Every structure is written in C-alpha cells, then in structure tokens.
PDB file of C-alpha atoms in Angstrom:
ATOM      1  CA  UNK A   1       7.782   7.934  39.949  1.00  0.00           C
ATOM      2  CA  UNK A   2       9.967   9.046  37.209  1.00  0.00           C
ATOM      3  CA  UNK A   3       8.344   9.999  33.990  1.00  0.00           C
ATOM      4  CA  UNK A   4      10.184   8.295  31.072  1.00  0.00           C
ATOM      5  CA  UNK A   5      11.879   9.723  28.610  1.00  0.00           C
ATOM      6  CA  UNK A   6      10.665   9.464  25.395  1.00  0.00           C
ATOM      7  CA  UNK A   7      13.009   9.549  21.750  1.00  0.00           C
ATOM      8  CA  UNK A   8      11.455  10.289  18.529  1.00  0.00           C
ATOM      9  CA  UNK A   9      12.795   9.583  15.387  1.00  0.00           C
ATOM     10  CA  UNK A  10      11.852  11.613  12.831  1.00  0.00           C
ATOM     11  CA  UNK A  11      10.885  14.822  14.639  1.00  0.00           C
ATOM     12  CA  UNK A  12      11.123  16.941  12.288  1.00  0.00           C
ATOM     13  CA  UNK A  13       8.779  15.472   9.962  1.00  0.00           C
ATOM     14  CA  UNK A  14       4.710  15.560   9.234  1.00  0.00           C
ATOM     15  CA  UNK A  15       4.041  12.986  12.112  1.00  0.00           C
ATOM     16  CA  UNK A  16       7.204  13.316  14.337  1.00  0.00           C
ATOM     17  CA  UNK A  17       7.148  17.115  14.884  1.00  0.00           C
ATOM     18  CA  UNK A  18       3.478  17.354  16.087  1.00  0.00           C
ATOM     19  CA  UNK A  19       4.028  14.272  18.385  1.00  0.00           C
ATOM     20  CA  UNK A  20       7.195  16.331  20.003  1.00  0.00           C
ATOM     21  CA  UNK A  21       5.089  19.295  20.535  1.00  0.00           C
ATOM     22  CA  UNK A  22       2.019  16.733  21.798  1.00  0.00           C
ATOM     23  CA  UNK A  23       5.163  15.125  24.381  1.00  0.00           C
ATOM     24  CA  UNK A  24       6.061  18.505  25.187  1.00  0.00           C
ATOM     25  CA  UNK A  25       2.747  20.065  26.023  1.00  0.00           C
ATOM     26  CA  UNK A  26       1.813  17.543  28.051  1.00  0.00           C
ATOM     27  CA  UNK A  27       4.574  17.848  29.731  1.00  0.00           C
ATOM     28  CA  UNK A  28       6.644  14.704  29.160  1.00  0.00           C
ATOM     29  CA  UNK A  29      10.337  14.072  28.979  1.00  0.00           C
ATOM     30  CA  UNK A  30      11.737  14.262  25.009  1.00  0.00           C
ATOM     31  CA  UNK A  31      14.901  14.329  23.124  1.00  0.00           C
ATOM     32  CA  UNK A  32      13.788  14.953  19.473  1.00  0.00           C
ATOM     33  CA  UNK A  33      15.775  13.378  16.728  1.00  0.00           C
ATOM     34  CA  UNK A  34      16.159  13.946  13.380  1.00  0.00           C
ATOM     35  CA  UNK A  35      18.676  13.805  10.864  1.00  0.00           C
ATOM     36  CA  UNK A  36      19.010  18.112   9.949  1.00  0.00           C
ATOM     37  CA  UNK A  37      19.533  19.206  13.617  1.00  0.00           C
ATOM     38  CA  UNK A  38      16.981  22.161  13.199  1.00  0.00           C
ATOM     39  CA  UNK A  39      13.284  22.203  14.211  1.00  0.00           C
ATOM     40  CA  UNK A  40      12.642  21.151  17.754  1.00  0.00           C
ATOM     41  CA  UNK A  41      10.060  23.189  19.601  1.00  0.00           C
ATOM     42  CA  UNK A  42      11.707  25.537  22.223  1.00  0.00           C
ATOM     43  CA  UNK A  43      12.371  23.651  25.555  1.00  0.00           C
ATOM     44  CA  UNK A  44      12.705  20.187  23.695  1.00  0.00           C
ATOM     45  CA  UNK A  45      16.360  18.744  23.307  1.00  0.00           C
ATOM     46  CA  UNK A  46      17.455  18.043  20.054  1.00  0.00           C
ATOM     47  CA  UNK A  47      20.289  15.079  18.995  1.00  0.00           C
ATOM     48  CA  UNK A  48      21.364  15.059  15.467  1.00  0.00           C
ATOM     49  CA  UNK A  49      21.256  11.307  14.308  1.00  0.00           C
ATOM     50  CA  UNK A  50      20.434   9.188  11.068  1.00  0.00           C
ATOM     51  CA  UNK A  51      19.078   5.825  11.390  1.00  0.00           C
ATOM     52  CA  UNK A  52      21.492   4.841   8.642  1.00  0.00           C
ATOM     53  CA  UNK A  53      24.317   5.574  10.972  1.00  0.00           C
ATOM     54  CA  UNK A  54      22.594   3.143  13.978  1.00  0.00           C
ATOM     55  CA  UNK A  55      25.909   4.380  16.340  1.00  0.00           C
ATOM     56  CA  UNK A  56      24.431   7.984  16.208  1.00  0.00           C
ATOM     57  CA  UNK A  57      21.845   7.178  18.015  1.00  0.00           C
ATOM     58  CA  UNK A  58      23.395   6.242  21.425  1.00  0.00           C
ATOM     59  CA  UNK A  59      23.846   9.299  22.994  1.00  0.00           C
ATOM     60  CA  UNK A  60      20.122  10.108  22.142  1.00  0.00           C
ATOM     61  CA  UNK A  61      19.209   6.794  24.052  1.00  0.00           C
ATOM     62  CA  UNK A  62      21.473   6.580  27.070  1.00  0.00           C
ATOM     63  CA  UNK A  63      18.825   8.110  29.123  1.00  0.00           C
ATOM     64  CA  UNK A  64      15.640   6.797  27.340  1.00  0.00           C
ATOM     65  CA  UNK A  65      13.155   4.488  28.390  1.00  0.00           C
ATOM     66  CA  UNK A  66      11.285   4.804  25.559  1.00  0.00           C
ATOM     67  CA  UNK A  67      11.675   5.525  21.485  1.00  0.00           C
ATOM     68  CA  UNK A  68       9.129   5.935  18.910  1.00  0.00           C
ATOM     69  CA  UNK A  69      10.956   4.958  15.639  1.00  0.00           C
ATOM     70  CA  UNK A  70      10.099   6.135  12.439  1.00  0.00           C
ATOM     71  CA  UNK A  71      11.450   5.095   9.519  1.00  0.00           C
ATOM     72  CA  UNK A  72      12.425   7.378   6.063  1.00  0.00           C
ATOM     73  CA  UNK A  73      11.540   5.682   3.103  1.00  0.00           C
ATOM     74  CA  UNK A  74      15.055   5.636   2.318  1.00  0.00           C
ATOM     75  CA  UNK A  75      15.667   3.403   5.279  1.00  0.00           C
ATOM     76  CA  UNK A  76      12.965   1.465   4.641  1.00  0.00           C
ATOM     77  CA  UNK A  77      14.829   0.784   1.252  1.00  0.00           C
ATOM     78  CA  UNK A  78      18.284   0.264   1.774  1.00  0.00           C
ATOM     79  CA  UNK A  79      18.408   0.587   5.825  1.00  0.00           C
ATOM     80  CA  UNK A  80      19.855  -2.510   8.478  1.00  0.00           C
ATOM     81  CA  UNK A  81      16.882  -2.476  10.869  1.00  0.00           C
ATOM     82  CA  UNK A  82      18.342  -5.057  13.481  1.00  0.00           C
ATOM     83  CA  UNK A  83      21.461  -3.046  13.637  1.00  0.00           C
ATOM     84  CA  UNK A  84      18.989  -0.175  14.554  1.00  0.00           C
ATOM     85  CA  UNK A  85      18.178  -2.829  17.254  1.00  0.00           C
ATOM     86  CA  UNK A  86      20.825  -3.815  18.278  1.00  0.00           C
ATOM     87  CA  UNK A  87      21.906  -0.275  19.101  1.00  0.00           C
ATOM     88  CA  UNK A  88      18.774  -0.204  21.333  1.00  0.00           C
ATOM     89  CA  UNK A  89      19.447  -3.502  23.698  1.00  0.00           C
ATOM     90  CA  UNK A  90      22.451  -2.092  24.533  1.00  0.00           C
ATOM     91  CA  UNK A  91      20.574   1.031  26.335  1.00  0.00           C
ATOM     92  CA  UNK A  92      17.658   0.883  29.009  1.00  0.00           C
ATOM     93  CA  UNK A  93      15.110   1.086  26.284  1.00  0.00           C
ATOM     94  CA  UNK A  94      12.192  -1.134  27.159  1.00  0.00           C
ATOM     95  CA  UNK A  95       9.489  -0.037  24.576  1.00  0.00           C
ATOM     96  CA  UNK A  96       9.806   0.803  21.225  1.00  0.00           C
ATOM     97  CA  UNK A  97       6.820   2.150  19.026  1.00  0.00           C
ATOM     98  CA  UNK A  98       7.271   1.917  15.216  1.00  0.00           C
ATOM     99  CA  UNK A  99       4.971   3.662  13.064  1.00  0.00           C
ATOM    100  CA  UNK A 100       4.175   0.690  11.105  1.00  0.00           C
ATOM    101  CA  UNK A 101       1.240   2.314   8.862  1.00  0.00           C
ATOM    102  CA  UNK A 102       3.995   5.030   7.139  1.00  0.00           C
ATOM    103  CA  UNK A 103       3.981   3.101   3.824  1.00  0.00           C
ATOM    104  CA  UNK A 104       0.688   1.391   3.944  1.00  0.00           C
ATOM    105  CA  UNK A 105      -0.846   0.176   0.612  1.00  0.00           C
ATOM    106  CA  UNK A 106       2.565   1.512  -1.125  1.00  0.00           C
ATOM    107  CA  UNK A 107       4.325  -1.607  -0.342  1.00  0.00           C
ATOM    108  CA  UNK A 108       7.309   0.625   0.827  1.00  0.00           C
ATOM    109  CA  UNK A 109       7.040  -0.767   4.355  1.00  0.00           C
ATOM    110  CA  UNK A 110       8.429  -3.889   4.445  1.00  0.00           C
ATOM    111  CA  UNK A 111       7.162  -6.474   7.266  1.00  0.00           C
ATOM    112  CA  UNK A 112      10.529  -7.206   7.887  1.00  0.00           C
ATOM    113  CA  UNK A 113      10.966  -3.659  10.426  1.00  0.00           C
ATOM    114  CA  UNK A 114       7.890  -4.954  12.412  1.00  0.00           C
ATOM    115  CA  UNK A 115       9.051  -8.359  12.776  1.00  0.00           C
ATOM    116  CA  UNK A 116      12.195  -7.090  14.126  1.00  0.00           C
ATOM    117  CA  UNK A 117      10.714  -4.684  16.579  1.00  0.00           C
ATOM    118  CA  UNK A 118       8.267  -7.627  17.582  1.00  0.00           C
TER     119      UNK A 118
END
C-alpha cells in the first residue's frame, strides 16, 4: 500500500513546523506549506501558498490524500473558508484535519471553519 501524502498548512509555524519534522521522521510522505517559502526541514518539499489565495493551493494538493489545515488568525478574520473547500473537492483529498483548538477561549475561531470542514 501507498502511504498518503500528507499537506500541512502552516508549516512554518509553532504547531505546523514540529508536525512536518514529526511526518518526516517517521517517515511519511509531506509537502509543507506555508505562506514565506522558507523553513521546511531538509528532505521535506516545500509549496509556497496562502490560504487567502485558495487557487495557490492546487499544485500543493494534486497529489495529496490528506491536508491538515491550519488557519492564521488573519484568515480566521477576513478569510472564505468554503472557497478553501472548494479548492479541495476538486483534488483526491479525502481527509482533512483542522486544528480547531488554535483560538480557543479567544473567540478568534469561529465555528463557522469547523462546520465547513464537517
């Protein structure tokens, strides 16, 4: 069997980086997004994107099976969510993990991005 490969948004961040290197040691499949282009671990791929700009995202996706999507607080602010989506039917992404508990108790993570995932 294939292993999947795995997106992360975010990757260059406090959670997102040490999940890449977690991915990588373990030996799974990653493409490491984030919207600088720097700071991938050596060996990992990186794709420049910004969730702002959903249409960045595709070339990131066409071979994932998998994305773990975390949000900036200024997405979660001004950012279209379901076009986010939408960009992600159109690929052979069958899971998505968002890291729901990024604005916990701040009330900067609206329900609205889990309710879309869901």
């Amino acid at each position: 069997m294939e292993a999947e490969m795995i997106v992360v948004t975010g990757a260059t961040g406090n959670v997102g980086e040490p999940l890449v290197r977690a991915l990588a040691r373990a030996g799974e499949p990653v493409i490491a997004v984030s919207r600088s282009g720097i700071g991938a671990p050596v060996g990992v791929r990186h794709h420049r994107a910004d969730l702002a700009e959903p249409r960045s995202l595709e070339p990131a996706l066409r071979e994932a099976t998998a994305l773990f999507l975390l949000t900036s607080p200024e997405f979660m602010a001004n950012g279209d969510i379901n076009a986010v989506l939408d960009v992600v039917r159109a690929t052979d992404v069958a899971r998505v993990v968002l890291l729901s508990s990024h604005g916990v108790g701040t009330g900067r993570h609206p329900s609205a991005l889990e309710e879309a995932v869901k």
